[in-house]
CSV table of C-alpha atoms in Angstrom, one decimal:
chain,number,residue,atom,x,y,z
A,1,UNK,CA,46.0,-22.2,70.0
A,2,UNK,CA,42.4,-23.3,70.6
A,3,UNK,CA,41.7,-26.0,73.1
A,4,UNK,CA,38.4,-27.9,72.8
A,5,UNK,CA,36.5,-29.6,75.6
A,6,UNK,CA,33.6,-31.7,74.2
A,7,UNK,CA,31.0,-33.3,76.5
A,8,UNK,CA,31.7,-37.0,77.1
A,9,UNK,CA,29.3,-39.2,75.3
A,10,UNK,CA,30.0,-42.6,76.9
A,11,UNK,CA,27.0,-43.9,78.8
A,12,UNK,CA,26.9,-42.7,82.4
A,13,UNK,CA,30.2,-40.8,82.0
A,14,UNK,CA,30.0,-37.8,84.4
A,15,UNK,CA,33.6,-36.6,84.2
A,16,UNK,CA,34.9,-33.8,81.9
A,17,UNK,CA,38.4,-32.9,80.8
A,18,UNK,CA,38.6,-29.5,82.3
A,19,UNK,CA,37.4,-27.6,85.3
A,20,UNK,CA,36.7,-23.9,85.4
A,21,UNK,CA,39.9,-23.6,87.4
A,22,UNK,CA,42.0,-25.2,84.7
A,23,UNK,CA,40.2,-23.3,81.9
A,24,UNK,CA,41.2,-20.1,83.8
A,25,UNK,CA,44.8,-21.2,83.8
A,26,UNK,CA,44.8,-22.0,80.1
A,27,UNK,CA,43.3,-18.6,79.3
A,28,UNK,CA,45.9,-16.8,81.4
A,29,UNK,CA,48.6,-18.8,79.5
A,30,UNK,CA,47.3,-17.4,76.2
A,31,UNK,CA,45.1,-20.3,75.0
A,32,UNK,CA,41.5,-19.9,73.7
A,33,UNK,CA,39.2,-22.6,75.3
A,34,UNK,CA,36.0,-23.8,73.8
A,35,UNK,CA,33.7,-25.9,76.1
A,36,UNK,CA,30.5,-27.7,75.0
A,37,UNK,CA,27.5,-26.5,77.0
A,38,UNK,CA,26.6,-28.7,80.1
A,39,UNK,CA,29.9,-30.7,79.6
A,40,UNK,CA,30.7,-30.4,83.3
A,41,UNK,CA,27.2,-30.7,84.8
A,42,UNK,CA,27.7,-34.3,85.9
A,43,UNK,CA,30.8,-33.4,87.9
A,44,UNK,CA,29.1,-30.3,89.3
A,45,UNK,CA,31.1,-27.8,87.2
A,46,UNK,CA,28.6,-25.5,85.5
A,47,UNK,CA,28.5,-23.4,82.4
A,48,UNK,CA,28.5,-20.1,84.2
A,49,UNK,CA,31.6,-21.0,86.0
A,50,UNK,CA,33.4,-21.9,82.8
A,51,UNK,CA,32.2,-18.6,81.2
A,52,UNK,CA,33.6,-16.6,84.2
A,53,UNK,CA,37.0,-18.1,83.6
A,54,UNK,CA,37.0,-17.1,79.9
A,55,UNK,CA,35.7,-20.2,78.2
A,56,UNK,CA,33.7,-19.8,75.0
A,57,UNK,CA,30.6,-22.0,75.4
A,58,UNK,CA,29.3,-23.8,72.3
A,59,UNK,CA,26.1,-25.8,71.7
A,60,UNK,CA,27.4,-29.0,70.3
A,61,UNK,CA,30.6,-30.9,69.6
A,62,UNK,CA,30.9,-30.3,65.9
A,63,UNK,CA,32.1,-26.7,66.2
A,64,UNK,CA,34.7,-27.8,68.8
A,65,UNK,CA,36.0,-30.6,66.5
A,66,UNK,CA,36.0,-28.2,63.5
A,67,UNK,CA,37.9,-25.3,65.2
A,68,UNK,CA,40.1,-26.7,68.0
A,69,UNK,CA,43.8,-27.3,67.5
A,70,UNK,CA,43.8,-29.6,70.5
A,71,UNK,CA,41.0,-31.8,71.9
A,72,UNK,CA,41.0,-32.8,75.5
A,73,UNK,CA,38.8,-35.7,76.5
A,74,UNK,CA,38.3,-38.3,79.2
A,75,UNK,CA,37.4,-41.3,77.2
A,76,UNK,CA,38.5,-42.6,73.8
A,77,UNK,CA,36.6,-41.4,70.7
A,78,UNK,CA,33.2,-43.1,70.4
A,79,UNK,CA,30.2,-43.2,68.0
A,80,UNK,CA,28.0,-40.2,68.7
A,81,UNK,CA,24.5,-41.6,68.3
A,82,UNK,CA,22.8,-38.2,68.5
A,83,UNK,CA,24.8,-37.0,65.5
A,84,UNK,CA,25.0,-40.4,63.8
A,85,UNK,CA,28.7,-40.2,63.3
A,86,UNK,CA,31.9,-41.3,65.1
A,87,UNK,CA,33.9,-38.7,67.0
A,88,UNK,CA,37.0,-39.6,64.8
A,89,UNK,CA,35.0,-38.6,61.7
A,90,UNK,CA,34.6,-35.1,63.2
A,91,UNK,CA,38.4,-34.7,63.6
A,92,UNK,CA,40.9,-33.5,61.0
A,93,UNK,CA,44.5,-33.9,60.0
A,94,UNK,CA,47.0,-32.1,62.2
A,95,UNK,CA,44.6,-31.9,65.1
A,96,UNK,CA,45.8,-33.2,68.5
A,97,UNK,CA,43.9,-35.5,70.8
A,98,UNK,CA,44.8,-36.2,74.4
A,99,UNK,CA,42.7,-38.7,76.2
A,100,UNK,CA,42.6,-42.3,77.5
A,101,UNK,CA,42.8,-44.4,74.3
A,102,UNK,CA,44.0,-47.8,75.5
A,103,UNK,CA,45.3,-48.5,71.9
A,104,UNK,CA,46.5,-52.0,72.6
A,105,UNK,CA,43.0,-53.2,73.6
A,106,UNK,CA,41.4,-55.2,70.7
A,107,UNK,CA,38.1,-53.3,71.1
A,108,UNK,CA,39.9,-50.1,70.1
A,109,UNK,CA,41.9,-51.3,67.2
A,110,UNK,CA,39.6,-50.1,64.5
A,111,UNK,CA,39.2,-46.7,66.1
A,112,UNK,CA,43.0,-46.3,66.4
A,113,UNK,CA,43.4,-47.2,62.8
A,114,UNK,CA,40.8,-44.5,61.8
A,115,UNK,CA,42.5,-41.9,64.0
A,116,UNK,CA,45.8,-42.7,62.3
A,117,UNK,CA,44.3,-42.5,58.8
A,118,UNK,CA,42.6,-39.2,59.7
A,119,UNK,CA,46.0,-37.7,60.3
A,120,UNK,CA,45.3,-36.9,64.0
A,121,UNK,CA,48.2,-36.7,66.4
A,122,UNK,CA,47.0,-38.7,69.5
A,123,UNK,CA,48.5,-39.0,73.0
A,124,UNK,CA,47.1,-41.7,75.2
A,125,UNK,CA,47.1,-41.0,79.0
A,126,UNK,CA,47.5,-44.6,79.9
A,127,UNK,CA,51.0,-44.5,78.3
A,128,UNK,CA,52.4,-41.8,80.5
A,129,UNK,CA,55.3,-43.5,82.3
A,130,UNK,CA,55.4,-43.6,86.1
A,131,UNK,CA,58.6,-41.7,86.5
A,132,UNK,CA,59.3,-38.9,88.9
A,133,UNK,CA,59.3,-36.0,86.5
A,134,UNK,CA,55.9,-37.2,85.0
A,135,UNK,CA,54.1,-37.6,88.3
A,136,UNK,CA,51.9,-34.5,87.9
A,137,UNK,CA,51.0,-35.5,84.3
A,138,UNK,CA,49.9,-39.0,85.3
A,139,UNK,CA,46.2,-39.2,85.0
A,140,UNK,CA,46.2,-43.0,85.3
A,141,UNK,CA,47.6,-42.8,88.8
A,142,UNK,CA,45.0,-40.2,89.7
A,143,UNK,CA,42.2,-42.4,88.4
A,144,UNK,CA,43.7,-45.4,90.1
A,145,UNK,CA,43.5,-43.6,93.4
A,146,UNK,CA,39.8,-42.9,92.8
A,147,UNK,CA,39.2,-46.6,91.8
A,148,UNK,CA,40.9,-47.9,94.9
A,149,UNK,CA,38.9,-45.8,97.3
A,150,UNK,CA,35.5,-46.1,95.6
A,151,UNK,CA,36.0,-49.8,94.9
A,152,UNK,CA,36.3,-50.7,98.5
A,153,UNK,CA,33.2,-48.6,99.4
A,154,UNK,CA,31.3,-50.5,96.7
A,155,UNK,CA,32.4,-53.8,98.2
A,156,UNK,CA,31.4,-52.7,101.7
A,157,UNK,CA,28.0,-51.7,100.3
A,158,UNK,CA,27.5,-55.2,98.9
A,159,UNK,CA,28.6,-57.1,102.0
A,160,UNK,CA,25.9,-58.5,104.2
A,161,UNK,CA,28.0,-57.9,107.3
A,162,UNK,CA,29.8,-55.0,109.0
A,163,UNK,CA,33.3,-54.1,107.8
A,164,UNK,CA,34.7,-53.1,111.2
A,165,UNK,CA,34.6,-55.1,114.4
A,166,UNK,CA,31.5,-54.4,116.3
A,167,UNK,CA,30.8,-54.8,120.0
A,168,UNK,CA,27.1,-55.0,120.7
A,169,UNK,CA,24.8,-55.8,123.6
A,170,UNK,CA,24.3,-59.3,122.2
A,171,UNK,CA,28.0,-60.0,121.5
A,172,UNK,CA,31.0,-59.3,119.3
A,173,UNK,CA,31.0,-59.3,115.5
A,174,UNK,CA,34.4,-59.9,114.0
A,175,UNK,CA,35.8,-57.5,111.4
A,176,UNK,CA,35.7,-58.4,107.7
A,177,UNK,CA,38.8,-59.7,106.0
A,178,UNK,CA,39.9,-57.8,102.8
A,179,UNK,CA,42.5,-59.0,100.4
A,180,UNK,CA,44.1,-56.8,97.7
A,181,UNK,CA,45.7,-58.6,94.7
A,182,UNK,CA,48.0,-56.3,92.8
A,183,UNK,CA,49.3,-53.6,95.1
A,184,UNK,CA,49.9,-50.7,92.7
A,185,UNK,CA,48.4,-47.2,93.2
A,186,UNK,CA,44.8,-48.5,93.2
A,187,UNK,CA,45.7,-51.4,95.4
A,188,UNK,CA,47.4,-49.3,98.0
A,189,UNK,CA,44.5,-46.9,98.2
A,190,UNK,CA,42.1,-49.9,98.5
A,191,UNK,CA,44.2,-51.2,101.4
A,192,UNK,CA,44.3,-47.8,103.1
A,193,UNK,CA,40.5,-47.4,102.7
A,194,UNK,CA,39.7,-50.9,103.9
A,195,UNK,CA,41.9,-50.3,107.0
A,196,UNK,CA,40.1,-47.0,107.7
A,197,UNK,CA,36.8,-48.9,107.6
A,198,UNK,CA,38.1,-51.3,110.2
A,199,UNK,CA,38.8,-54.4,108.1
A,200,UNK,CA,41.7,-56.8,108.6
A,201,UNK,CA,43.8,-56.5,105.4
A,202,UNK,CA,45.8,-58.9,103.4
A,203,UNK,CA,47.8,-58.2,100.2
A,204,UNK,CA,49.6,-60.1,97.4
A,205,UNK,CA,51.8,-58.9,94.6
A,206,UNK,CA,54.5,-60.7,92.7
A,207,UNK,CA,56.8,-57.6,93.0
A,208,UNK,CA,58.8,-57.5,96.3
A,209,UNK,CA,58.7,-53.7,96.6
A,210,UNK,CA,54.9,-53.6,96.1
A,211,UNK,CA,54.6,-56.3,98.9
A,212,UNK,CA,56.8,-54.2,101.1
A,213,UNK,CA,54.6,-51.1,100.5
A,214,UNK,CA,51.5,-53.2,101.4
A,215,UNK,CA,53.2,-54.3,104.6
A,216,UNK,CA,53.9,-50.8,105.6
A,217,UNK,CA,50.2,-50.1,105.5
A,218,UNK,CA,49.6,-52.9,108.0
A,219,UNK,CA,48.5,-55.6,105.6
A,220,UNK,CA,49.4,-59.2,106.1
A,221,UNK,CA,51.5,-60.0,103.0
A,222,UNK,CA,50.7,-63.4,101.3
A,223,UNK,CA,53.6,-65.0,99.5
A,224,UNK,CA,52.9,-65.6,95.8
A,225,UNK,CA,56.0,-67.9,95.5
A,226,UNK,CA,56.9,-66.1,92.3
A,227,UNK,CA,60.7,-65.5,92.0
A,228,UNK,CA,61.6,-61.8,91.8
A,229,UNK,CA,63.6,-62.3,88.6
A,230,UNK,CA,60.4,-63.4,86.8
A,231,UNK,CA,58.1,-60.8,88.5
A,232,UNK,CA,59.5,-57.5,87.5
A,233,UNK,CA,59.3,-55.9,84.0
A,234,UNK,CA,60.8,-52.6,82.7
A,235,UNK,CA,59.9,-49.6,84.9
A,236,UNK,CA,59.0,-51.8,87.9
A,237,UNK,CA,55.7,-53.0,86.5
A,238,UNK,CA,54.5,-56.6,86.9
A,239,UNK,CA,55.7,-59.0,84.2
A,240,UNK,CA,53.7,-61.6,82.3
A,241,UNK,CA,54.3,-64.9,83.9
A,242,UNK,CA,54.8,-68.3,82.2
A,243,UNK,CA,51.7,-70.5,82.5
A,244,UNK,CA,53.2,-72.9,85.0
A,245,UNK,CA,54.3,-70.1,87.3
A,246,UNK,CA,50.9,-68.4,87.1
A,247,UNK,CA,49.3,-71.7,88.2
A,248,UNK,CA,51.8,-71.9,91.0
A,249,UNK,CA,50.7,-68.4,92.1
A,250,UNK,CA,47.0,-69.3,92.0
A,251,UNK,CA,47.7,-72.3,94.3
A,252,UNK,CA,49.7,-70.2,96.7
A,253,UNK,CA,46.9,-67.6,97.1
A,254,UNK,CA,43.9,-70.0,96.9
A,255,UNK,CA,43.6,-70.7,100.7
A,256,UNK,CA,43.8,-67.1,101.7
A,257,UNK,CA,41.4,-65.9,98.9
A,258,UNK,CA,38.8,-68.5,100.0
A,259,UNK,CA,38.9,-67.2,103.6
A,260,UNK,CA,38.2,-63.6,102.6
A,261,UNK,CA,35.1,-61.5,102.8
A,262,UNK,CA,36.3,-59.1,100.1
A,263,UNK,CA,38.9,-59.6,97.4
A,264,UNK,CA,40.0,-56.4,95.5
A,265,UNK,CA,41.7,-57.3,92.1
A,266,UNK,CA,44.0,-54.8,90.5
A,267,UNK,CA,46.8,-56.9,89.0
A,268,UNK,CA,47.7,-55.5,85.6
A,269,UNK,CA,50.4,-55.9,83.0
A,270,UNK,CA,50.8,-52.7,81.0
A,271,UNK,CA,49.5,-53.1,77.5
A,272,UNK,CA,48.6,-56.8,78.0
A,273,UNK,CA,45.6,-58.9,79.0
A,274,UNK,CA,45.3,-59.0,82.8
A,275,UNK,CA,46.4,-62.3,84.4
A,276,UNK,CA,43.7,-64.7,85.7
A,277,UNK,CA,44.5,-65.2,89.3
A,278,UNK,CA,41.1,-66.3,90.6
A,279,UNK,CA,39.6,-69.3,88.8
A,280,UNK,CA,36.1,-70.6,88.7
A,281,UNK,CA,37.0,-73.4,91.0
A,282,UNK,CA,38.4,-70.9,93.5
A,283,UNK,CA,35.2,-68.9,93.5
A,284,UNK,CA,33.2,-72.1,94.2
A,285,UNK,CA,35.2,-72.5,97.4
A,286,UNK,CA,34.8,-68.9,98.6
A,287,UNK,CA,32.5,-67.9,101.5
A,288,UNK,CA,28.9,-67.3,100.6
A,289,UNK,CA,28.2,-63.5,100.7
A,290,UNK,CA,31.8,-62.6,99.9
A,291,UNK,CA,32.6,-59.9,97.3
A,292,UNK,CA,35.1,-59.7,94.5
A,293,UNK,CA,35.8,-56.2,93.1
A,294,UNK,CA,37.7,-56.6,89.8
A,295,UNK,CA,39.0,-53.3,88.6
A,296,UNK,CA,41.2,-55.0,86.0
A,297,UNK,CA,38.1,-55.8,84.0
A,298,UNK,CA,39.1,-53.3,81.2
A,299,UNK,CA,42.0,-55.6,80.4
A,300,UNK,CA,40.0,-58.8,80.9
A,301,UNK,CA,39.9,-59.1,84.7
A,302,UNK,CA,41.8,-61.1,87.3
A,303,UNK,CA,38.9,-63.3,88.1
A,304,UNK,CA,37.7,-65.8,85.5
A,305,UNK,CA,34.0,-65.1,86.2
A,306,UNK,CA,34.0,-61.3,86.5
A,307,UNK,CA,31.1,-59.9,84.3
A,308,UNK,CA,32.3,-57.2,82.0
A,309,UNK,CA,30.7,-54.0,83.0
A,310,UNK,CA,28.2,-55.4,85.6
A,311,UNK,CA,27.5,-57.1,88.9
A,312,UNK,CA,26.5,-60.7,89.1
A,313,UNK,CA,26.3,-63.3,91.9
A,314,UNK,CA,27.7,-66.8,91.2
A,315,UNK,CA,28.2,-69.6,93.7
A,316,UNK,CA,27.0,-67.1,96.4
A,317,UNK,CA,29.8,-64.7,95.6
A,318,UNK,CA,29.1,-61.1,94.4
A,319,UNK,CA,31.3,-60.4,91.3
A,320,UNK,CA,31.8,-56.8,90.5
A,321,UNK,CA,33.1,-55.9,87.0
A,322,UNK,CA,31.9,-52.3,87.1
A,323,UNK,CA,33.8,-50.2,84.6
A,324,UNK,CA,34.8,-46.6,85.0
A,325,UNK,CA,34.7,-46.6,88.8
A,326,UNK,CA,36.5,-43.2,88.9
A,327,UNK,CA,33.5,-41.8,87.1
A,328,UNK,CA,31.4,-42.7,90.1
A,329,UNK,CA,33.4,-40.1,92.0
A,330,UNK,CA,33.1,-37.4,89.3
A,331,UNK,CA,33.8,-34.1,91.1
A,332,UNK,CA,37.1,-35.3,92.7
A,333,UNK,CA,38.2,-37.4,89.8
A,334,UNK,CA,37.5,-34.6,87.3
A,335,UNK,CA,39.5,-32.2,89.5
A,336,UNK,CA,42.5,-34.5,89.5
A,337,UNK,CA,42.2,-35.4,85.8
A,338,UNK,CA,41.8,-31.8,84.7
A,339,UNK,CA,45.0,-30.8,86.6
A,340,UNK,CA,46.9,-33.7,85.1
A,341,UNK,CA,45.8,-32.5,81.6
A,342,UNK,CA,46.7,-28.9,82.3
A,343,UNK,CA,50.2,-30.0,83.4
A,344,UNK,CA,50.6,-32.2,80.3
A,345,UNK,CA,49.6,-29.5,77.9
A,346,UNK,CA,52.1,-27.1,79.5
A,347,UNK,CA,54.7,-29.9,79.1
A,348,UNK,CA,53.9,-30.3,75.4
A,349,UNK,CA,53.4,-26.7,74.3
A,350,UNK,CA,56.4,-24.3,74.0
A,351,UNK,CA,55.9,-20.8,72.8
A,352,UNK,CA,52.4,-21.5,71.6
A,353,UNK,CA,53.4,-24.6,69.6
A,354,UNK,CA,53.2,-28.3,70.3
A,355,UNK,CA,56.7,-29.8,70.5
A,356,UNK,CA,57.0,-33.6,70.4
A,357,UNK,CA,60.5,-34.8,71.1
A,358,UNK,CA,60.2,-38.5,70.2
A,359,UNK,CA,63.3,-39.2,72.3
A,360,UNK,CA,61.5,-38.0,75.4
A,361,UNK,CA,60.3,-41.0,77.4
A,362,UNK,CA,57.0,-39.3,78.1
A,363,UNK,CA,56.3,-38.7,74.5
A,364,UNK,CA,57.7,-42.0,73.2
A,365,UNK,CA,55.5,-44.1,75.5
A,366,UNK,CA,52.2,-42.1,75.1
A,367,UNK,CA,52.2,-41.1,71.5
A,368,UNK,CA,49.8,-43.3,69.5
A,369,UNK,CA,49.8,-41.9,66.0
A,370,UNK,CA,51.3,-38.9,64.1
A,371,UNK,CA,51.4,-37.8,60.5
A,372,UNK,CA,49.3,-40.8,59.4
A,373,UNK,CA,51.6,-43.4,61.1
A,374,UNK,CA,50.7,-45.7,64.0
A,375,UNK,CA,53.7,-45.5,66.3
A,376,UNK,CA,52.5,-46.9,69.7
A,377,UNK,CA,54.5,-50.1,70.4
A,378,UNK,CA,51.9,-51.9,72.4
A,379,UNK,CA,49.2,-51.2,69.8
A,380,UNK,CA,51.5,-52.4,66.9
A,381,UNK,CA,52.3,-55.6,68.8
A,382,UNK,CA,48.6,-56.3,69.6
A,383,UNK,CA,47.7,-55.7,65.9
A,384,UNK,CA,50.5,-58.0,64.7
A,385,UNK,CA,52.4,-55.2,63.0
């Protein structure tokens, strides 16, 4: 079986889907691995290192898409401006694609339909369930860890004050106050990082267990007032709240949010648009010089004013809607991502052949399309199918 690793073409994407280490493991397992030249340079993994581990280096993506049985990528298929064609157009029936696809997101609907029509078998990494036996396959958790860490560093960089308490010859400077909204993997890492930097930390999550986890890290937990029976969806994820309950949550958090120096937003509902927790009116009442880092921006954002993909200042508040924060930590995020992919391929391939048991929860929730049929439940719902 041939595994293909093309160079990522998304603007400023420095990650790559395999490291020399994982290529070496694939080769030992009997796979042939093709890697596009310079694919790993942005993450400081270089061609000579891939070659030493047995990779076949090729000049461009077309040969990889033509010959590979399985394509491993970081980002969803995109239009390749250099070649003047979409990556989906370069793929063929029966080929397998494993990457982050986000098939329920409206911006990806046409691409997903094309993948399906092309006869590609696609697995989306954002669909891997967070269950114990899938932990080492879960690239979303790995990337969330990177986003939580790097997001707080970015916030600290935009603050006009110190993050920790400082004692100086002219007096004491109080520590910054940091609030995390949505205490999943990214949120917990954000809390831990803010605490390491010396901030006073606060946290809010509608799920009791998530709030408990935040408290164990020393954060002051703010009550969202949302009843537990409304808060928790299947698998322990946050549930979509009725409009009146969401307004109730906004009011419960408003006073604390407006007292913060940094608010880190990571409240998500799998396969759905992110809930708006910080309204424009709330931003107006925030401290001048405060920072909002909204890593939920790929699903719309938790703040009403977050710019998609950029950084803006409104009402004296810096709003950060930077996408692909894990890509700003490319060496570490690539190492984690590549190992997740290696483990996933090992999970899917038995005796040199891909075996997809549709009754397996991992397959059922991550499979997007197969044999010309779109099967992903979230994508079908979002498309009104």
